[in-house]
Structures are given as C-alpha cells and as structure tokens.
mmCIF file of C-alpha atoms in Angstrom:
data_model
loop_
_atom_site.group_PDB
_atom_site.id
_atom_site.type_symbol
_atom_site.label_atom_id
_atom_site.label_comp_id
_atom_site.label_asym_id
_atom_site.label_seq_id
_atom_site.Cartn_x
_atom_site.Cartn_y
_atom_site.Cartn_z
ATOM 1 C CA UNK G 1 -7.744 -23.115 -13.136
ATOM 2 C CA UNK G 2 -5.691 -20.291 -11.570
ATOM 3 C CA UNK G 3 -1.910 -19.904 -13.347
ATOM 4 C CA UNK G 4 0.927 -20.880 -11.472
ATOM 5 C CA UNK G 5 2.656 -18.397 -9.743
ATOM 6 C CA UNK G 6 6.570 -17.418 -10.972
ATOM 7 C CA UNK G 7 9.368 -15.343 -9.254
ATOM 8 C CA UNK G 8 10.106 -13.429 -12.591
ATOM 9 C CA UNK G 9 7.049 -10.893 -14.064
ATOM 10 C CA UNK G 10 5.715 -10.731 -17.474
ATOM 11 C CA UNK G 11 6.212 -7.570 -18.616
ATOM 12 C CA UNK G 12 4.911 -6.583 -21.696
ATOM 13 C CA UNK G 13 5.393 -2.614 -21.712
ATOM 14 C CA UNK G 14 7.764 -1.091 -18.546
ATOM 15 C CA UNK G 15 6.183 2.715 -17.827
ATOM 16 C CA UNK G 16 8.097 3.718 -15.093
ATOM 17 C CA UNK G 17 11.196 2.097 -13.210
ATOM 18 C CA UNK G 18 12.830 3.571 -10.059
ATOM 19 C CA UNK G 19 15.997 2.595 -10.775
ATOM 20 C CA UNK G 20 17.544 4.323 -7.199
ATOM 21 C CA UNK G 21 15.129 2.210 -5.180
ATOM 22 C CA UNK G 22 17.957 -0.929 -5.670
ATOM 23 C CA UNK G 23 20.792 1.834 -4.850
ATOM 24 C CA UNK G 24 18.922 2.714 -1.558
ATOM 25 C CA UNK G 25 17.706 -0.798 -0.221
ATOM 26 C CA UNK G 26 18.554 -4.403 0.333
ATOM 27 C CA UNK G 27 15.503 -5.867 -1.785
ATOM 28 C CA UNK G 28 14.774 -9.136 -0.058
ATOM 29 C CA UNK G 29 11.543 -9.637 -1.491
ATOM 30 C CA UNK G 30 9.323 -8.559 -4.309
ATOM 31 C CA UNK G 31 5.566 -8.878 -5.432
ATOM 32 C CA UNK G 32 3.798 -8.725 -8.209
ATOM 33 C CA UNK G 33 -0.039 -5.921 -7.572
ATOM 34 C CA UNK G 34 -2.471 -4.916 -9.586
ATOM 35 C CA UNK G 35 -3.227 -1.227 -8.970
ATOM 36 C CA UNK G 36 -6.579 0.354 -9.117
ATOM 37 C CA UNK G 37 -6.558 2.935 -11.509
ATOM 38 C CA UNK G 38 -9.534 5.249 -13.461
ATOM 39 C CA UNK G 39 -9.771 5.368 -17.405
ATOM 40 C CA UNK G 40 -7.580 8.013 -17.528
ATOM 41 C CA UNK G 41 -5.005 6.985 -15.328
ATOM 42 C CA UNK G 42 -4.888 4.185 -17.777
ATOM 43 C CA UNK G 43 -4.993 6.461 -20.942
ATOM 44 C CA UNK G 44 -1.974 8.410 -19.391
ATOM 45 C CA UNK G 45 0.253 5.671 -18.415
ATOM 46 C CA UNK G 46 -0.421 3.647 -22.083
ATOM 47 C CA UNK G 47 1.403 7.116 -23.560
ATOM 48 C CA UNK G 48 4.164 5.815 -21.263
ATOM 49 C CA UNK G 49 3.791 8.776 -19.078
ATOM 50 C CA UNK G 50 4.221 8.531 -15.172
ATOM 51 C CA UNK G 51 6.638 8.477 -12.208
ATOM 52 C CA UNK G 52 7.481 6.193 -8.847
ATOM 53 C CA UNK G 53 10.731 7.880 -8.437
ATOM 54 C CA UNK G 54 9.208 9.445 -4.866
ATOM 55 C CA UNK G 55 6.714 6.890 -4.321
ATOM 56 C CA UNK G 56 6.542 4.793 -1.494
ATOM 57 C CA UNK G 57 3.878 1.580 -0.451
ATOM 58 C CA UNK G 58 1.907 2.273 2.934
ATOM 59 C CA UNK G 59 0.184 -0.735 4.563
ATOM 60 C CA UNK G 60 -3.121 0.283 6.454
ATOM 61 C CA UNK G 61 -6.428 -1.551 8.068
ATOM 62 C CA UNK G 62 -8.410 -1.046 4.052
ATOM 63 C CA UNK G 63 -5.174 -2.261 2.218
ATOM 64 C CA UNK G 64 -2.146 -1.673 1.024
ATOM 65 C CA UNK G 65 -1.577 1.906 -1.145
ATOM 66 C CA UNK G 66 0.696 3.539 -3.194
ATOM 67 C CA UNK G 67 1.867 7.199 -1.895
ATOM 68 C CA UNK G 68 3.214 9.684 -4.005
ATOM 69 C CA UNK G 69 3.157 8.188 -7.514
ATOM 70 C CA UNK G 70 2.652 10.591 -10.137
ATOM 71 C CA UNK G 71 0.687 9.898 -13.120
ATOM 72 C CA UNK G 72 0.405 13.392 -15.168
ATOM 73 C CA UNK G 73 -3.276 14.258 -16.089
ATOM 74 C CA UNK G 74 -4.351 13.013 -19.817
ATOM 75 C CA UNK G 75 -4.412 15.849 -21.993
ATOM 76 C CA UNK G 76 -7.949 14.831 -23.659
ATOM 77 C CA UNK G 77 -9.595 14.126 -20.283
ATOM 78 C CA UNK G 78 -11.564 17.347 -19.475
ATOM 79 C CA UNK G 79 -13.709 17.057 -16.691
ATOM 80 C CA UNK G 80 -13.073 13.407 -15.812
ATOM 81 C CA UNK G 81 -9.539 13.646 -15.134
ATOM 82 C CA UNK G 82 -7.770 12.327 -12.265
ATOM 83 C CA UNK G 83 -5.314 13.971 -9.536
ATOM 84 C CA UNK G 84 -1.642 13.253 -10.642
ATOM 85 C CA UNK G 85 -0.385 12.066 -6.934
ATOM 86 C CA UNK G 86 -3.694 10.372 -5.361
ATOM 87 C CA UNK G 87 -2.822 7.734 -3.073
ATOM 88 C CA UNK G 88 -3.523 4.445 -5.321
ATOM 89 C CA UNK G 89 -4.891 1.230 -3.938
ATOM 90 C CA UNK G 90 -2.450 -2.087 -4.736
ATOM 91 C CA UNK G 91 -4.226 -5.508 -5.234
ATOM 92 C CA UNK G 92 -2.427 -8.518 -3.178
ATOM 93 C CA UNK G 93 -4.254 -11.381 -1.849
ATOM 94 C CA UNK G 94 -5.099 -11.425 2.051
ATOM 95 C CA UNK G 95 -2.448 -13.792 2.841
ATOM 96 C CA UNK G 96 0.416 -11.342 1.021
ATOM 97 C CA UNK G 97 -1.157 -8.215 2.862
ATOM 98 C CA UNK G 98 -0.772 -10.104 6.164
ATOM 99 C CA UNK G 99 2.916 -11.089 5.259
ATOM 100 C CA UNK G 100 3.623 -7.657 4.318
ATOM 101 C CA UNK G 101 1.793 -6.027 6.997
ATOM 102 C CA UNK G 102 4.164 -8.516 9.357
ATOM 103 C CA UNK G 103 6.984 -7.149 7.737
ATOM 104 C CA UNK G 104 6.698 -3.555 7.610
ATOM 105 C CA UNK G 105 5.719 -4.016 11.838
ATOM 106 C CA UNK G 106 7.634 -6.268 13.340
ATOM 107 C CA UNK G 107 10.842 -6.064 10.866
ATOM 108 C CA UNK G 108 11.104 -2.417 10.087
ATOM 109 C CA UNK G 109 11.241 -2.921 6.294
ATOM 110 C CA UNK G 110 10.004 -0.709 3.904
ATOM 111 C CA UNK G 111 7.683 -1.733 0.675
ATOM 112 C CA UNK G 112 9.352 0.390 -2.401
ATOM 113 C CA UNK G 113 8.100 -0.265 -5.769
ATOM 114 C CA UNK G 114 10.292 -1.100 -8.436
ATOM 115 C CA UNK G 115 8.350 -0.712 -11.301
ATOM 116 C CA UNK G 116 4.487 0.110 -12.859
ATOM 117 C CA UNK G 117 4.406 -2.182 -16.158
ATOM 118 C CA UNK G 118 1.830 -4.005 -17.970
ATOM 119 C CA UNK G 119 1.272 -7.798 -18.414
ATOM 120 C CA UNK G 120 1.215 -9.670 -21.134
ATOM 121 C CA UNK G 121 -2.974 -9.524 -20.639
ATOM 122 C CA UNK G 122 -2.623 -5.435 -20.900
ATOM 123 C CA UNK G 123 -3.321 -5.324 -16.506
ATOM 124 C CA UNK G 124 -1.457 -2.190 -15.146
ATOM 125 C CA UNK G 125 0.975 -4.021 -12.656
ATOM 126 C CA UNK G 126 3.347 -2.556 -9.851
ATOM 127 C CA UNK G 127 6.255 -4.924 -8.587
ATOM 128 C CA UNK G 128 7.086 -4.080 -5.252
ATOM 129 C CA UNK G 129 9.647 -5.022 -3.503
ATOM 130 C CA UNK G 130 10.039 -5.707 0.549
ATOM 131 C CA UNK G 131 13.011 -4.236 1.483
ATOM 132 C CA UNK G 132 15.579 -2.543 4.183
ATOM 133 C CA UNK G 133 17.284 0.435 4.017
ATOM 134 C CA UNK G 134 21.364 0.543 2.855
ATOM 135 C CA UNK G 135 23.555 2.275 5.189
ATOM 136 C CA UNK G 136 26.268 4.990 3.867
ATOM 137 C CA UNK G 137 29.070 2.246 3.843
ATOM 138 C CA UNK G 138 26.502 -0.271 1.816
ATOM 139 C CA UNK G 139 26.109 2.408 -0.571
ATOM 140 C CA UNK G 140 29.771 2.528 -1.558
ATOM 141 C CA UNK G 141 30.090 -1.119 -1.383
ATOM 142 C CA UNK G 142 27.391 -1.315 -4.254
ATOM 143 C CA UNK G 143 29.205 1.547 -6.252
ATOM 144 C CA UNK G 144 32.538 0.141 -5.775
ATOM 145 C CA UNK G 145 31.477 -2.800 -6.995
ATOM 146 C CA UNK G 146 29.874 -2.117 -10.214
ATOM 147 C CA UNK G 147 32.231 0.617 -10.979
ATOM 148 C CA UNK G 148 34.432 -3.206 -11.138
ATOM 149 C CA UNK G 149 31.966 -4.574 -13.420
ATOM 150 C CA UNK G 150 32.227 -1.940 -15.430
ATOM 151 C CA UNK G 151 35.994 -1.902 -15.625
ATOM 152 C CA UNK G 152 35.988 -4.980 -16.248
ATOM 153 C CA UNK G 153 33.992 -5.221 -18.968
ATOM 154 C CA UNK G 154 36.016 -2.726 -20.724
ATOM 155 C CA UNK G 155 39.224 -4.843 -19.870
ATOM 156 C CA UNK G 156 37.633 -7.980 -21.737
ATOM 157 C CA UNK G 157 36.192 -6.020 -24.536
ATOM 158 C CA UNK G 158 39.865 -4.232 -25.168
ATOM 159 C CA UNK G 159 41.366 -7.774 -25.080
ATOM 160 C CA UNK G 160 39.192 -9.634 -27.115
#
C-alpha cells in the first residue's frame, strides 16, 4: 500500500539549503524528487558535503534534471569518482513531470530547488519548488518586512 502523500517533507539529515532561492522567487509550489546519484555521490553528500546555491531544475523530453549542483568528489573514491557539477536526473511521477513541464511552458516559472536532504528511509531527496521570479521592488518588500520581524522580536524580548 503506497503512503499517503503530505505537503511537509521528512527530513532526516538537511545537506544543502539555498536559502536565496526564497529571497529571489515567489515559491508557489514545491515537490518532493528523488535524485539519481552514484555510490560516491552518496558517500560525499552523507559527509554533509555539497552545494545547490547555483543550481537550477531543467525540464526536457528524458525528464526532469538538476543543472549545476555541485557535489565535491569523495576523497577515497579513486578511479570511480564522479564529476562534481554533472547534470543529475530528478525522480517525479509522469503526472508531476507533465504539471511541471506545463508550468515552466506555458507560465514562465522557473523550478529552483530548495533543498537536497535525506528521508527518514536514508533516500537522497531534493525539494523543489515551482516558482516566479521577484522583481527589485518585491525584493525590498521581503527585506523590509523581516527586518520588522526582527525588530520586533527584539521589542518583545526587551519588554518581557
């Protein structure tokens, strides 16, 4: 029997987090993939090693891939080793490639991912997000207002 299916991720163990991509964009939606990765991909990113700050989500006819992502080479891998930025496939059912795929066309949004984790189950996730680029005057909305949140907080910790 297949699990249900939740908004909010599992994550056991975050590796990398691109913490601009919610600066940048207007997330409207986000996925949970599996990526395919070699062994040591895997080896490298369980030493909490790798990056997404650059990285990007293409949608083509074989799939959907990650550009740009850069997981360092293992140190004990010798021969076997991978490239750091190969383009990496992402695992999504048909029906969420389609979506996407709709999206990215017709919409002009942009799939940036948020964050390479693993599950509770030890799977290498990626959640990606489906999103649309901020303008300049977004931008400082979004600053303005957690430079208020911050503020705030300091006025309620001072008072209390």
């Amino acid at each position: 029997m297949a699990r249900p299916k939740n908004a909010t991720f599992e994550k056991a163990k975050v590796v990398a987090e691109n913490r601009r991509a919610r600066y940048d964009y207007h997330i409207e939606d986000t996925y949970e993939a599996g990526i395919a990765l070699t062994g040591t991909e895997v080896k490298s990113l369980r030493f909490g090693e790798g990056s997404i700050a650059e990285s990007y989500a293409e949608v083509s006819e074989s799939g959907i891939w990650l550009i740009n992502a850069n997981i360092p080479e293992f140190s004990h891998g010798n021969r076997f080793n991978h490239q750091p930025k190969r383009p990496r496939k992402l695992l999504l059912n048909m029906r969420e490639i389609n979506k996407l795929h709709g999206a990215v066309a017709r919409q002009g949004m942009t799939l940036v991912p948020l964050s390479v984790y693993f599950n509770g189950r030890g799977r290498a996730k990626v959640e990606l997000a489906l999103a649309k680029g901020k303008k300049a005057p977004d931008k400082r909305a979004t600053e303005k207002e957690r430079d208020w949140k911050r503020e705030q907080g300091r006025l309620l910790r001072d008072r209390g």
